[in-house]
Amino acid sequence: MTGWLVVAGLGPGDDALVTPEVTAALAQATDIVGYIPYVARVAPRPGLSLHASDNREEMDRARHALAMAAEGRRVMVVSSGDPGVFAMASAVFEALEDAPDWQALDIRILPGITAMLAAAARAGAPLGHDFCAINLSDNLKPWPLVEHRLRLAAEAGFAMAFYNPRSASRPHQFARALEVLLECCGPDRLITFARAVTTPEERITTVTLAEATPDMADMRTVVILGNPATRRVGRFVYTPRRA
Amino acid sequence: MTGWLVVAGLGPGDDALVTPEVTAALAQATDIVGYIPYVARVAPRPGLSLHASDNREEMDRARHALAMAAEGRRVMVVSSGDPGVFAMASAVFEALEDAPDWQALDIRILPGITAMLAAAARAGAPLGHDFCAINLSDNLKPWPLVEHRLRLAAEAGFAMAFYNPRSASRPHQFARALEVLLECCGPDRLITFARAVTTPEERITTVTLAEATPDMADMRTVVILGNPATRRVGRFVYTPRRA
């Protein structure tokens, strides 16, 4: 058996957003590796081993997946959304950097629908012009760098998508992020909170920055801030193309 | 018959990247509306009318689609990639803003794999940390605003994805963009040119900014610039998570 490693995105939650490319790879895999709730999305079958691990164990998970592929297994590392956006693809390459012997392995990254695109589609088209995507977690970078990026993104007039806005271990930072954004973008700027997008628990709420409160976000929420031209039309929110 | 309007993304080119959600909507549609090469990707069948139009006719196309949905037809506006990223969703909402009577229609946006995510996956994970997406065309915004955004994005340390980098009618601007980026990011920054990603004509090339030339991009190319930490590992290019 010739081993391979696929790092795949399962999309935001709804199986109707899993690409056929990913579904085909799942059917051929011998091992599924990932964070517990993502591995739980893969249907068990005979011959398929499921290796679920906790959050913040990305490097161990990546090394384990590479080691199994090197032994000849067909291994899939699964992320929600897209594996290249604040997910497992970078961790796999970090592990690969430390282990040159594994660099000749058959490694493929399969894209997926990342949360901000699914959220934007549900809300309308708030990312309809130049935008940025920022991970608000400071687990892997200093918080002042996050604030620096928020201010520059506001100055650039980008719409912004925020991943990992708030967690139990970081309850205060999203409040600070909202303060910075209010200062830079003003009270009337539209902000959309998209929780558990495309799942039965989905909840999409658009308010102004003046109305936004930190408890509108949790770890299952992706947040989208409009640019200065973003506006409502009927039940939708969108950013014009000439902004 | 109750009409609806769906604005859907067909992904970057390979049918294996079209979501089942989009495939199901295509099977129910009576009318497909879009730019000629995108409509050409939809298989003809009895009862399905194809309405292909030229580039730069987005507003006419959006109004036509809304009018047909209002008449009770099941209309799909198709974009490549994701409809909310430099594509038709915003144009539809612009048209809707001018026509309040149509705002009660059944309108849904179905996300797709946008070019930068497919390109990043093929190259490795160059968008593995905070990044921005910029449309380099100045058809709908002044060129100085593009340069302003490039400089601020560089200062923020974002990886950057560039859509519509170069066309026959705008041959010189991408050369100017490369000059600005070289000045802001230095000669060693990695830049990936991904042409016709996931199609038989796919070509992925990663070079340094010092080596990059304008003719490496055309209208079928999405360009990804790394951040200061982006590097090569084996045949891949990736951006670490702690950048």
GROMACS .gro file of C-alpha atoms in nm:
model
  486
    1MET     CA    1   0.000   0.000   0.000
    2THR     CA    2   0.132   0.344  -0.089
    3GLY     CA    3   0.057   0.594   0.182
    4TRP     CA    4  -0.063   0.948   0.142
    5LEU     CA    5  -0.162   1.244   0.352
    6VAL     CA    6  -0.458   1.462   0.262
    7VAL     CA    7  -0.543   1.773   0.462
    8ALA     CA    8  -0.906   1.844   0.388
    9GLY     CA    9  -1.171   2.102   0.470
   10LEU     CA   10  -1.518   1.974   0.564
   11GLY     CA   11  -1.681   2.313   0.518
   12PRO     CA   12  -1.874   2.498   0.788
   13GLY     CA   13  -2.110   2.217   0.894
   14ASP     CA   14  -2.373   2.123   0.636
   15ASP     CA   15  -2.277   1.808   0.441
   16ALA     CA   16  -2.416   1.976   0.128
   17LEU     CA   17  -2.110   2.203   0.144
   18VAL     CA   18  -1.854   1.920   0.147
   19THR     CA   19  -1.692   1.908  -0.196
   20PRO     CA   20  -1.708   1.584  -0.400
   21GLU     CA   21  -1.326   1.589  -0.401
   22VAL     CA   22  -1.323   1.561  -0.022
   23THR     CA   23  -1.599   1.298  -0.019
   24ALA     CA   24  -1.399   1.084  -0.265
   25ALA     CA   25  -1.086   1.109  -0.051
   26LEU     CA   26  -1.283   1.014   0.262
   27ALA     CA   27  -1.397   0.696   0.085
   28GLN     CA   28  -1.034   0.593   0.023
   29ALA     CA   29  -0.882   0.688   0.358
   30THR     CA   30  -0.771   0.437   0.620
   31ASP     CA   31  -0.724   0.693   0.899
   32ILE     CA   32  -0.899   1.016   0.995
   33VAL     CA   33  -0.712   1.257   1.221
   34GLY     CA   34  -0.846   1.577   1.375
   35TYR     CA   35  -1.007   1.778   1.650
   36ILE     CA   36  -1.286   1.581   1.821
   37PRO     CA   37  -1.593   1.759   1.677
   38TYR     CA   38  -1.454   1.749   1.323
   39VAL     CA   39  -1.367   1.377   1.332
   40ALA     CA   40  -1.721   1.320   1.466
   41ARG     CA   41  -1.853   1.446   1.130
   42VAL     CA   42  -1.697   1.149   0.946
   43ALA     CA   43  -1.919   0.839   0.921
   44PRO     CA   44  -1.747   0.529   1.067
   45ARG     CA   45  -1.702   0.226   0.842
   46PRO     CA   46  -1.506  -0.101   0.858
   47GLY     CA   47  -1.138  -0.043   0.790
   48LEU     CA   48  -1.144   0.323   0.885
   49SER     CA   49  -0.966   0.429   1.206
   50LEU     CA   50  -1.074   0.753   1.370
   51HIS     CA   51  -0.808   0.945   1.568
   52ALA     CA   52  -0.976   1.234   1.749
   53SER     CA   53  -0.772   1.467   1.967
   54ASP     CA   54  -0.830   1.778   2.174
   55ASN     CA   55  -0.784   2.136   2.069
   56ARG     CA   56  -0.435   2.290   2.095
   57GLU     CA   57  -0.271   1.959   2.005
   58GLU     CA   58  -0.215   2.059   1.644
   59MET     CA   59   0.155   1.975   1.625
   60ASP     CA   60   0.120   1.629   1.781
   61ARG     CA   61  -0.171   1.561   1.548
   62ALA     CA   62   0.028   1.671   1.242
   63ARG     CA   63   0.329   1.453   1.333
   64HIS     CA   64   0.104   1.155   1.401
   65ALA     CA   65  -0.065   1.194   1.064
   66LEU     CA   66   0.268   1.224   0.878
   67ALA     CA   67   0.409   0.921   1.061
   68MET     CA   68   0.111   0.707   0.964
   69ALA     CA   69   0.133   0.818   0.599
   70ALA     CA   70   0.505   0.731   0.603
   71GLU     CA   71   0.406   0.381   0.719
   72GLY     CA   72   0.189   0.342   0.410
   73ARG     CA   73  -0.150   0.442   0.545
   74ARG     CA   74  -0.395   0.669   0.365
   75VAL     CA   75  -0.442   0.948   0.615
   76MET     CA   76  -0.681   1.242   0.615
   77VAL     CA   77  -0.641   1.533   0.852
   78VAL     CA   78  -0.982   1.700   0.869
   79SER     CA   79  -1.053   2.063   0.954
   80SER     CA   80  -1.381   2.245   0.949
   81GLY     CA   81  -1.406   2.513   0.682
   82ASP     CA   82  -1.092   2.535   0.470
   83PRO     CA   83  -0.774   2.364   0.595
   84GLY     CA   84  -0.556   2.657   0.485
   85VAL     CA   85  -0.746   2.927   0.677
   86PHE     CA   86  -0.659   2.922   1.049
   87ALA     CA   87  -0.664   2.542   1.043
   88MET     CA   88  -0.445   2.234   1.011
   89ALA     CA   89  -0.256   2.282   0.681
   90SER     CA   90   0.004   2.518   0.829
   91ALA     CA   91   0.058   2.289   1.129
   92VAL     CA   92   0.129   2.000   0.892
   93PHE     CA   93   0.388   2.205   0.704
   94GLU     CA   94   0.546   2.315   1.031
   95ALA     CA   95   0.582   1.950   1.127
   96LEU     CA   96   0.719   1.872   0.781
   97GLU     CA   97   0.985   2.141   0.820
   98ASP     CA   98   1.126   1.953   1.119
   99ALA     CA   99   1.122   1.617   0.940
  100PRO     CA  100   1.285   1.633   0.594
  101ASP     CA  101   1.249   1.256   0.550
  102TRP     CA  102   0.875   1.304   0.519
  103GLN     CA  103   0.892   1.576   0.253
  104ALA     CA  104   0.879   1.324  -0.033
  105LEU     CA  105   0.544   1.187   0.084
  106ASP     CA  106   0.231   1.223  -0.130
  107ILE     CA  107   0.073   1.523   0.042
  108ARG     CA  108  -0.229   1.711  -0.088
  109ILE     CA  109  -0.439   1.996   0.053
  110LEU     CA  110  -0.808   1.988  -0.045
  111PRO     CA  111  -0.986   2.323  -0.008
  112GLY     CA  112  -1.322   2.370   0.163
  113ILE     CA  113  -1.585   2.640   0.217
  114THR     CA  114  -1.436   2.853   0.492
  115ALA     CA  115  -1.668   2.998   0.757
  116MET     CA  116  -1.648   3.359   0.642
  117LEU     CA  117  -1.770   3.271   0.291
  118ALA     CA  118  -2.062   3.066   0.421
  119ALA     CA  119  -2.148   3.341   0.669
  120ALA     CA  120  -2.123   3.612   0.406
  121ALA     CA  121  -2.354   3.413   0.176
  122ARG     CA  122  -2.616   3.377   0.451
  123ALA     CA  123  -2.601   3.750   0.533
  124GLY     CA  124  -2.591   3.871   0.172
  125ALA     CA  125  -2.254   3.986   0.038
  126PRO     CA  126  -2.067   4.177   0.311
  127LEU     CA  127  -1.730   4.066   0.167
  128GLY     CA  128  -1.823   4.197  -0.177
  129HIS     CA  129  -1.513   4.413  -0.205
  130ASP     CA  130  -1.153   4.414  -0.073
  131PHE     CA  131  -1.141   4.245   0.267
  132CYS     CA  132  -0.916   4.081   0.522
  133ALA     CA  133  -0.938   3.779   0.751
  134ILE     CA  134  -0.793   3.808   1.101
  135ASN     CA  135  -0.761   3.542   1.371
  136LEU     CA  136  -0.849   3.724   1.694
  137SER     CA  137  -0.692   3.458   1.916
  138ASP     CA  138  -0.364   3.557   2.079
  139ASN     CA  139  -0.264   3.197   2.147
  140LEU     CA  140  -0.002   3.224   1.873
  141LYS     CA  141   0.065   3.599   1.845
  142PRO     CA  142   0.081   3.897   2.082
  143TRP     CA  143  -0.244   4.090   2.132
  144PRO     CA  144  -0.087   4.428   2.038
  145LEU     CA  145  -0.025   4.285   1.689
  146VAL     CA  146  -0.398   4.209   1.661
  147GLU     CA  147  -0.487   4.569   1.750
  148HIS     CA  148  -0.223   4.698   1.505
  149ARG     CA  149  -0.381   4.495   1.226
  150LEU     CA  150  -0.734   4.609   1.314
  151ARG     CA  151  -0.629   4.974   1.292
  152LEU     CA  152  -0.447   4.933   0.960
  153ALA     CA  153  -0.732   4.729   0.812
  154ALA     CA  154  -0.975   5.004   0.913
  155GLU     CA  155  -0.750   5.268   0.757
  156ALA     CA  156  -0.735   5.062   0.437
  157GLY     CA  157  -1.114   5.047   0.419
  158PHE     CA  158  -1.121   4.668   0.419
  159ALA     CA  159  -1.426   4.471   0.518
  160MET     CA  160  -1.302   4.230   0.785
  161ALA     CA  161  -1.375   3.872   0.886
  162PHE     CA  162  -1.279   3.767   1.237
  163TYR     CA  163  -1.212   3.404   1.329
  164ASN     CA  164  -1.195   3.276   1.689
  165PRO     CA  165  -1.335   3.600   1.828
  166ARG     CA  166  -1.390   3.483   2.182
  167SER     CA  167  -1.335   3.181   2.406
  168ALA     CA  168  -1.376   3.091   2.771
  169SER     CA  169  -1.002   3.140   2.824
  170ARG     CA  170  -0.999   3.478   2.646
  171PRO     CA  171  -1.325   3.649   2.747
  172HIS     CA  172  -1.202   4.010   2.744
  173GLN     CA  173  -1.017   4.047   2.416
  174PHE     CA  174  -1.318   4.062   2.189
  175ALA     CA  175  -1.455   4.345   2.404
  176ARG     CA  176  -1.127   4.529   2.345
  177ALA     CA  177  -1.144   4.452   1.971
  178LEU     CA  178  -1.492   4.606   1.955
  179GLU     CA  179  -1.361   4.919   2.133
  180VAL     CA  180  -1.080   4.957   1.881
  181LEU     CA  181  -1.317   4.905   1.588
  182LEU     CA  182  -1.569   5.155   1.729
  183GLU     CA  183  -1.292   5.411   1.762
  184CYS     CA  184  -1.157   5.348   1.408
  185CYS     CA  185  -1.480   5.283   1.217
  186GLY     CA  186  -1.749   5.482   1.402
  187PRO     CA  187  -2.081   5.377   1.556
  188ASP     CA  188  -2.278   5.324   1.235
  189ARG     CA  189  -2.054   5.057   1.079
  190LEU     CA  190  -2.243   4.730   1.023
  191ILE     CA  191  -2.121   4.414   1.192
  192THR     CA  192  -2.259   4.062   1.136
  193PHE     CA  193  -2.238   3.781   1.390
  194ALA     CA  194  -2.276   3.441   1.225
  195ARG     CA  195  -2.297   3.156   1.475
  196ALA     CA  196  -2.283   2.787   1.379
  197VAL     CA  197  -2.341   2.881   1.017
  198THR     CA  198  -2.521   2.617   0.801
  199THR     CA  199  -2.600   2.401   1.109
  200PRO     CA  200  -2.938   2.364   1.284
  201GLU     CA  201  -2.811   2.610   1.550
  202GLU     CA  202  -2.733   2.879   1.294
  203ARG     CA  203  -2.802   3.235   1.404
  204ILE     CA  204  -2.716   3.537   1.190
  205THR     CA  205  -2.744   3.886   1.342
  206THR     CA  206  -2.642   4.218   1.189
  207VAL     CA  207  -2.619   4.529   1.407
  208THR     CA  208  -2.420   4.853   1.412
  209LEU     CA  209  -2.094   4.880   1.603
  210ALA     CA  210  -2.277   5.102   1.853
  211GLU     CA  211  -2.516   4.813   1.922
  212ALA     CA  212  -2.256   4.533   1.923
  213THR     CA  213  -2.173   4.365   2.255
  214PRO     CA  214  -1.901   4.107   2.328
  215ASP     CA  215  -2.149   3.835   2.425
  216MET     CA  216  -2.282   3.831   2.067
  217ALA     CA  217  -1.978   3.614   1.979
  218ASP     CA  218  -1.847   3.280   2.102
  219MET     CA  219  -1.606   3.021   1.961
  220ARG     CA  220  -1.865   2.901   1.709
  221THR     CA  221  -1.911   3.252   1.571
  222VAL     CA  222  -1.743   3.416   1.274
  223VAL     CA  223  -1.779   3.794   1.276
  224ILE     CA  224  -1.788   4.012   0.964
  225LEU     CA  225  -1.740   4.388   0.979
  226GLY     CA  226  -1.847   4.586   0.675
  227ASN     CA  227  -1.644   4.856   0.507
  228PRO     CA  228  -1.756   5.224   0.505
  229ALA     CA  229  -1.995   5.157   0.214
  230THR     CA  230  -2.154   4.837   0.348
  231ARG     CA  231  -2.530   4.872   0.383
  232ARG     CA  232  -2.859   4.694   0.418
  233VAL     CA  233  -3.095   4.615   0.133
  234GLY     CA  234  -3.413   4.447   0.250
  235ARG     CA  235  -3.316   4.160   0.480
  236PHE     CA  236  -2.962   4.147   0.341
  237VAL     CA  237  -2.634   4.327   0.408
  238TYR     CA  238  -2.388   4.385   0.127
  239THR     CA  239  -2.077   4.571   0.023
  240PRO     CA  240  -2.088   4.742  -0.317
  241ARG     CA  241  -1.825   4.657  -0.575
  242ARG     CA  242  -1.704   5.016  -0.607
  243ALA     CA  243  -1.577   5.071  -0.254
  244MET     CA  244  -4.465   2.804  -1.008
  245THR     CA  245  -4.293   3.003  -0.733
  246GLY     CA  246  -3.985   3.177  -0.859
  247TRP     CA  247  -3.652   3.210  -0.688
  248LEU     CA  248  -3.311   3.356  -0.748
  249VAL     CA  249  -2.996   3.173  -0.646
  250VAL     CA  250  -2.653   3.330  -0.686
  251ALA     CA  251  -2.409   3.041  -0.686
  252GLY     CA  252  -2.036   2.981  -0.703
  253LEU     CA  253  -1.913   2.705  -0.934
  254GLY     CA  254  -1.567   2.694  -0.775
  255PRO     CA  255  -1.241   2.748  -0.963
  256GLY     CA  256  -1.297   2.504  -1.249
  257ASP     CA  257  -1.288   2.136  -1.150
  258ASP     CA  258  -1.639   1.989  -1.113
  259ALA     CA  259  -1.512   1.798  -0.807
  260LEU     CA  260  -1.507   2.136  -0.630
  261VAL     CA  261  -1.872   2.222  -0.702
  262THR     CA  262  -2.065   2.176  -0.377
  263PRO     CA  263  -2.361   1.933  -0.368
  264GLU     CA  264  -2.576   2.232  -0.263
  265VAL     CA  265  -2.498   2.406  -0.592
  266THR     CA  266  -2.543   2.086  -0.794
  267ALA     CA  267  -2.888   2.034  -0.640
  268ALA     CA  268  -2.992   2.391  -0.723
  269LEU     CA  269  -2.870   2.351  -1.083
  270ALA     CA  270  -3.097   2.046  -1.118
  271GLN     CA  271  -3.402   2.254  -1.020
  272ALA     CA  272  -3.326   2.573  -1.212
  273THR     CA  273  -3.516   2.683  -1.521
  274ASP     CA  274  -3.270   2.958  -1.618
  275ILE     CA  275  -2.893   3.003  -1.590
  276VAL     CA  276  -2.753   3.355  -1.614
  277GLY     CA  277  -2.387   3.455  -1.622
  278TYR     CA  278  -2.068   3.545  -1.798
  279ILE     CA  279  -2.015   3.332  -2.111
  280PRO     CA  280  -1.738   3.096  -1.985
  281TYR     CA  281  -1.922   3.028  -1.658
  282VAL     CA  282  -2.256   2.949  -1.823
  283ALA     CA  283  -2.062   2.717  -2.055
  284ARG     CA  284  -1.977   2.503  -1.750
  285VAL     CA  285  -2.346   2.415  -1.698
  286ALA     CA  286  -2.465   2.104  -1.884
  287PRO     CA  287  -2.764   2.178  -2.111
  288ARG     CA  288  -3.085   1.985  -2.055
  289PRO     CA  289  -3.445   2.010  -2.176
  290GLY     CA  290  -3.631   2.285  -1.993
  291LEU     CA  291  -3.318   2.475  -1.898
  292SER     CA  292  -3.255   2.812  -2.066
  293LEU     CA  293  -2.898   2.942  -2.076
  294HIS     CA  294  -2.849   3.321  -2.078
  295ALA     CA  295  -2.481   3.396  -2.134
  296SER     CA  296  -2.359   3.753  -2.151
  297ASP     CA  297  -2.030   3.935  -2.187
  298ASN     CA  298  -1.805   4.065  -1.914
  299ARG     CA  299  -1.878   4.412  -1.769
  300GLU     CA  300  -2.253   4.359  -1.811
  301GLU     CA  301  -2.305   4.268  -1.447
  302MET     CA  302  -2.587   4.513  -1.373
  303ASP     CA  303  -2.794   4.420  -1.680
  304ARG     CA  304  -2.742   4.055  -1.595
  305ALA     CA  305  -2.852   4.106  -1.234
  306ARG     CA  306  -3.169   4.294  -1.336
  307HIS     CA  307  -3.254   4.032  -1.597
  308ALA     CA  308  -3.216   3.754  -1.340
  309LEU     CA  309  -3.433   3.935  -1.083
  310ALA     CA  310  -3.699   4.009  -1.343
  311MET     CA  311  -3.721   3.643  -1.445
  312ALA     CA  312  -3.744   3.531  -1.081
  313ALA     CA  313  -4.023   3.784  -1.028
  314GLU     CA  314  -4.207   3.621  -1.320
  315GLY     CA  315  -4.195   3.289  -1.137
  316ARG     CA  316  -3.888   3.131  -1.291
  317ARG     CA  317  -3.617   2.946  -1.096
  318VAL     CA  318  -3.310   3.146  -1.184
  319MET     CA  319  -2.944   3.080  -1.106
  320VAL     CA  320  -2.679   3.344  -1.153
  321VAL     CA  321  -2.350   3.157  -1.178
  322SER     CA  322  -2.006   3.290  -1.093
  323SER     CA  323  -1.678   3.108  -1.086
  324GLY     CA  324  -1.527   3.068  -0.741
  325ASP     CA  325  -1.746   3.218  -0.469
  326PRO     CA  326  -2.027   3.455  -0.572
  327GLY     CA  327  -1.954   3.692  -0.282
  328VAL     CA  328  -1.585   3.747  -0.362
  329PHE     CA  329  -1.541   3.992  -0.653
  330ALA     CA  330  -1.832   3.828  -0.832
  331MET     CA  331  -2.206   3.858  -0.895
  332ALA     CA  332  -2.365   3.867  -0.548
  333SER     CA  333  -2.291   4.235  -0.487
  334ALA     CA  334  -2.419   4.327  -0.833
  335VAL     CA  335  -2.749   4.150  -0.757
  336PHE     CA  336  -2.788   4.344  -0.432
  337GLU     CA  337  -2.705   4.670  -0.611
  338ALA     CA  338  -2.984   4.594  -0.857
  339LEU     CA  339  -3.215   4.503  -0.569
  340GLU     CA  340  -3.148   4.836  -0.401
  341ASP     CA  341  -3.296   5.013  -0.704
  342ALA     CA  342  -3.602   4.786  -0.718
  343PRO     CA  343  -3.774   4.753  -0.377
  344ASP     CA  344  -4.057   4.550  -0.533
  345TRP     CA  345  -3.814   4.263  -0.583
  346GLN     CA  346  -3.683   4.259  -0.225
  347ALA     CA  347  -3.949   4.010  -0.110
  348LEU     CA  348  -3.831   3.750  -0.365
  349ASP     CA  349  -3.682   3.420  -0.250
  350ILE     CA  350  -3.311   3.503  -0.291
  351ARG     CA  351  -3.026   3.283  -0.172
  352ILE     CA  352  -2.649   3.304  -0.208
  353LEU     CA  353  -2.469   2.968  -0.230
  354PRO     CA  354  -2.098   2.983  -0.146
  355GLY     CA  355  -1.823   2.825  -0.355
  356ILE     CA  356  -1.450   2.756  -0.340
  357THR     CA  357  -1.297   3.091  -0.427
  358ALA     CA  358  -0.981   3.098  -0.642
  359MET     CA  359  -0.743   3.205  -0.365
  360LEU     CA  360  -0.835   2.906  -0.147
  361ALA     CA  361  -0.791   2.658  -0.432
  362ALA     CA  362  -0.463   2.823  -0.530
  363ALA     CA  363  -0.337   2.826  -0.172
  364ALA     CA  364  -0.420   2.456  -0.137
  365ARG     CA  365  -0.226   2.371  -0.453
  366ALA     CA  366   0.076   2.571  -0.338
  367GLY     CA  367   0.068   2.456   0.025
  368ALA     CA  368  -0.071   2.701   0.281
  369PRO     CA  369   0.044   3.055   0.196
  370LEU     CA  370  -0.275   3.201   0.351
  371GLY     CA  371  -0.213   3.016   0.678
  372HIS     CA  372  -0.229   3.332   0.888
  373ASP     CA  373  -0.399   3.674   0.873
  374PHE     CA  374  -0.447   3.778   0.510
  375CYS     CA  375  -0.635   4.010   0.278
  376ALA     CA  376  -0.795   3.980  -0.064
  377ILE     CA  377  -0.764   4.273  -0.304
  378ASN     CA  378  -0.916   4.320  -0.648
  379LEU     CA  379  -0.638   4.483  -0.854
  380SER     CA  380  -0.876   4.603  -1.125
  381ASP     CA  381  -0.943   4.975  -1.127
  382ASN     CA  382  -1.260   4.940  -1.332
  383LEU     CA  383  -1.462   5.023  -1.020
  384LYS     CA  384  -1.216   5.212  -0.797
  385PRO     CA  385  -0.933   5.461  -0.849
  386TRP     CA  386  -0.585   5.313  -0.883
  387PRO     CA  387  -0.436   5.526  -0.600
  388LEU     CA  388  -0.676   5.347  -0.362
  389VAL     CA  389  -0.530   5.014  -0.474
  390GLU     CA  390  -0.177   5.135  -0.396
  391HIS     CA  391  -0.292   5.274  -0.061
  392ARG     CA  392  -0.434   4.934   0.033
  393LEU     CA  393  -0.120   4.749  -0.081
  394ARG     CA  394   0.097   4.970   0.142
  395LEU     CA  395  -0.127   4.932   0.447
  396ALA     CA  396  -0.161   4.557   0.397
  397ALA     CA  397   0.219   4.529   0.381
  398GLU     CA  398   0.252   4.737   0.698
  399ALA     CA  399  -0.001   4.509   0.871
  400GLY     CA  400   0.201   4.200   0.777
  401PHE     CA  401  -0.090   4.040   0.592
  402ALA     CA  402  -0.043   3.771   0.335
  403MET     CA  403  -0.228   3.899   0.027
  404ALA     CA  404  -0.436   3.744  -0.248
  405PHE     CA  405  -0.481   3.946  -0.567
  406TYR     CA  406  -0.775   3.894  -0.800
  407ASN     CA  407  -0.789   4.027  -1.158
  408PRO     CA  408  -0.420   4.120  -1.155
  409ARG     CA  409  -0.384   4.199  -1.523
  410SER     CA  410  -0.591   4.227  -1.840
  411ALA     CA  411  -0.539   4.334  -2.198
  412SER     CA  412  -0.703   4.669  -2.120
  413ARG     CA  413  -0.489   4.724  -1.807
  414PRO     CA  414  -0.144   4.589  -1.897
  415HIS     CA  415   0.065   4.832  -1.688
  416GLN     CA  416  -0.100   4.831  -1.346
  417PHE     CA  417   0.023   4.494  -1.230
  418ALA     CA  418   0.380   4.607  -1.308
  419ARG     CA  419   0.317   4.908  -1.084
  420ALA     CA  420   0.169   4.684  -0.812
  421LEU     CA  421   0.482   4.469  -0.817
  422GLU     CA  422   0.698   4.784  -0.782
  423VAL     CA  423   0.499   4.896  -0.477
  424LEU     CA  424   0.517   4.550  -0.320
  425LEU     CA  425   0.892   4.523  -0.383
  426GLU     CA  426   0.940   4.859  -0.215
  427CYS     CA  427   0.722   4.766   0.086
  428CYS     CA  428   0.807   4.397   0.128
  429GLY     CA  429   1.162   4.358  -0.001
  430PRO     CA  430   1.313   4.134  -0.269
  431ASP     CA  431   1.297   3.803  -0.079
  432ARG     CA  432   0.921   3.792  -0.016
  433LEU     CA  433   0.762   3.487  -0.181
  434ILE     CA  434   0.490   3.534  -0.441
  435THR     CA  435   0.284   3.257  -0.600
  436PHE     CA  436   0.120   3.281  -0.942
  437ALA     CA  437  -0.164   3.033  -0.980
  438ARG     CA  438  -0.306   3.021  -1.331
  439ALA     CA  439  -0.625   2.835  -1.425
  440VAL     CA  440  -0.617   2.654  -1.093
  441THR     CA  441  -0.776   2.303  -1.089
  442THR     CA  442  -0.817   2.302  -1.470
  443PRO     CA  443  -0.606   2.110  -1.725
  444GLU     CA  444  -0.418   2.435  -1.794
  445GLU     CA  445  -0.321   2.482  -1.428
  446ARG     CA  446   0.024   2.629  -1.368
  447ILE     CA  447   0.152   2.715  -1.020
  448THR     CA  448   0.478   2.910  -0.986
  449THR     CA  449   0.637   3.049  -0.672
  450VAL     CA  450   0.923   3.298  -0.698
  451THR     CA  451   1.062   3.587  -0.492
  452LEU     CA  452   0.945   3.943  -0.552
  453ALA     CA  453   1.290   4.012  -0.702
  454GLU     CA  454   1.221   3.743  -0.962
  455ALA     CA  455   0.855   3.830  -1.029
  456THR     CA  456   0.766   3.986  -1.365
  457PRO     CA  457   0.430   4.128  -1.479
  458ASP     CA  458   0.388   3.870  -1.755
  459MET     CA  459   0.364   3.593  -1.496
  460ALA     CA  460  -0.001   3.697  -1.446
  461ASP     CA  461  -0.301   3.723  -1.674
  462MET     CA  462  -0.678   3.737  -1.619
  463ARG     CA  463  -0.690   3.366  -1.534
  464THR     CA  464  -0.428   3.407  -1.261
  465VAL     CA  465  -0.477   3.462  -0.891
  466VAL     CA  466  -0.163   3.589  -0.719
  467ILE     CA  467  -0.072   3.520  -0.356
  468LEU     CA  468   0.196   3.717  -0.175
  469GLY     CA  469   0.330   3.568   0.146
  470ASN     CA  470   0.380   3.756   0.472
  471PRO     CA  471   0.728   3.815   0.620
  472ALA     CA  472   0.735   3.463   0.768
  473THR     CA  473   0.614   3.274   0.459
  474ARG     CA  474   0.866   3.014   0.347
  475ARG     CA  475   0.925   2.702   0.144
  476VAL     CA  476   0.923   2.351   0.280
  477GLY     CA  477   1.006   2.090   0.018
  478ARG     CA  478   0.789   2.161  -0.287
  479PHE     CA  479   0.539   2.364  -0.083
  480VAL     CA  480   0.509   2.723   0.034
  481TYR     CA  481   0.338   2.801   0.363
  482THR     CA  482   0.278   3.068   0.623
  483PRO     CA  483   0.326   2.965   0.986
  484ARG     CA  484   0.041   3.009   1.230
  485ARG     CA  485   0.242   3.234   1.462
  486ALA     CA  486   0.305   3.525   1.227
   0.00000   0.00000   0.00000
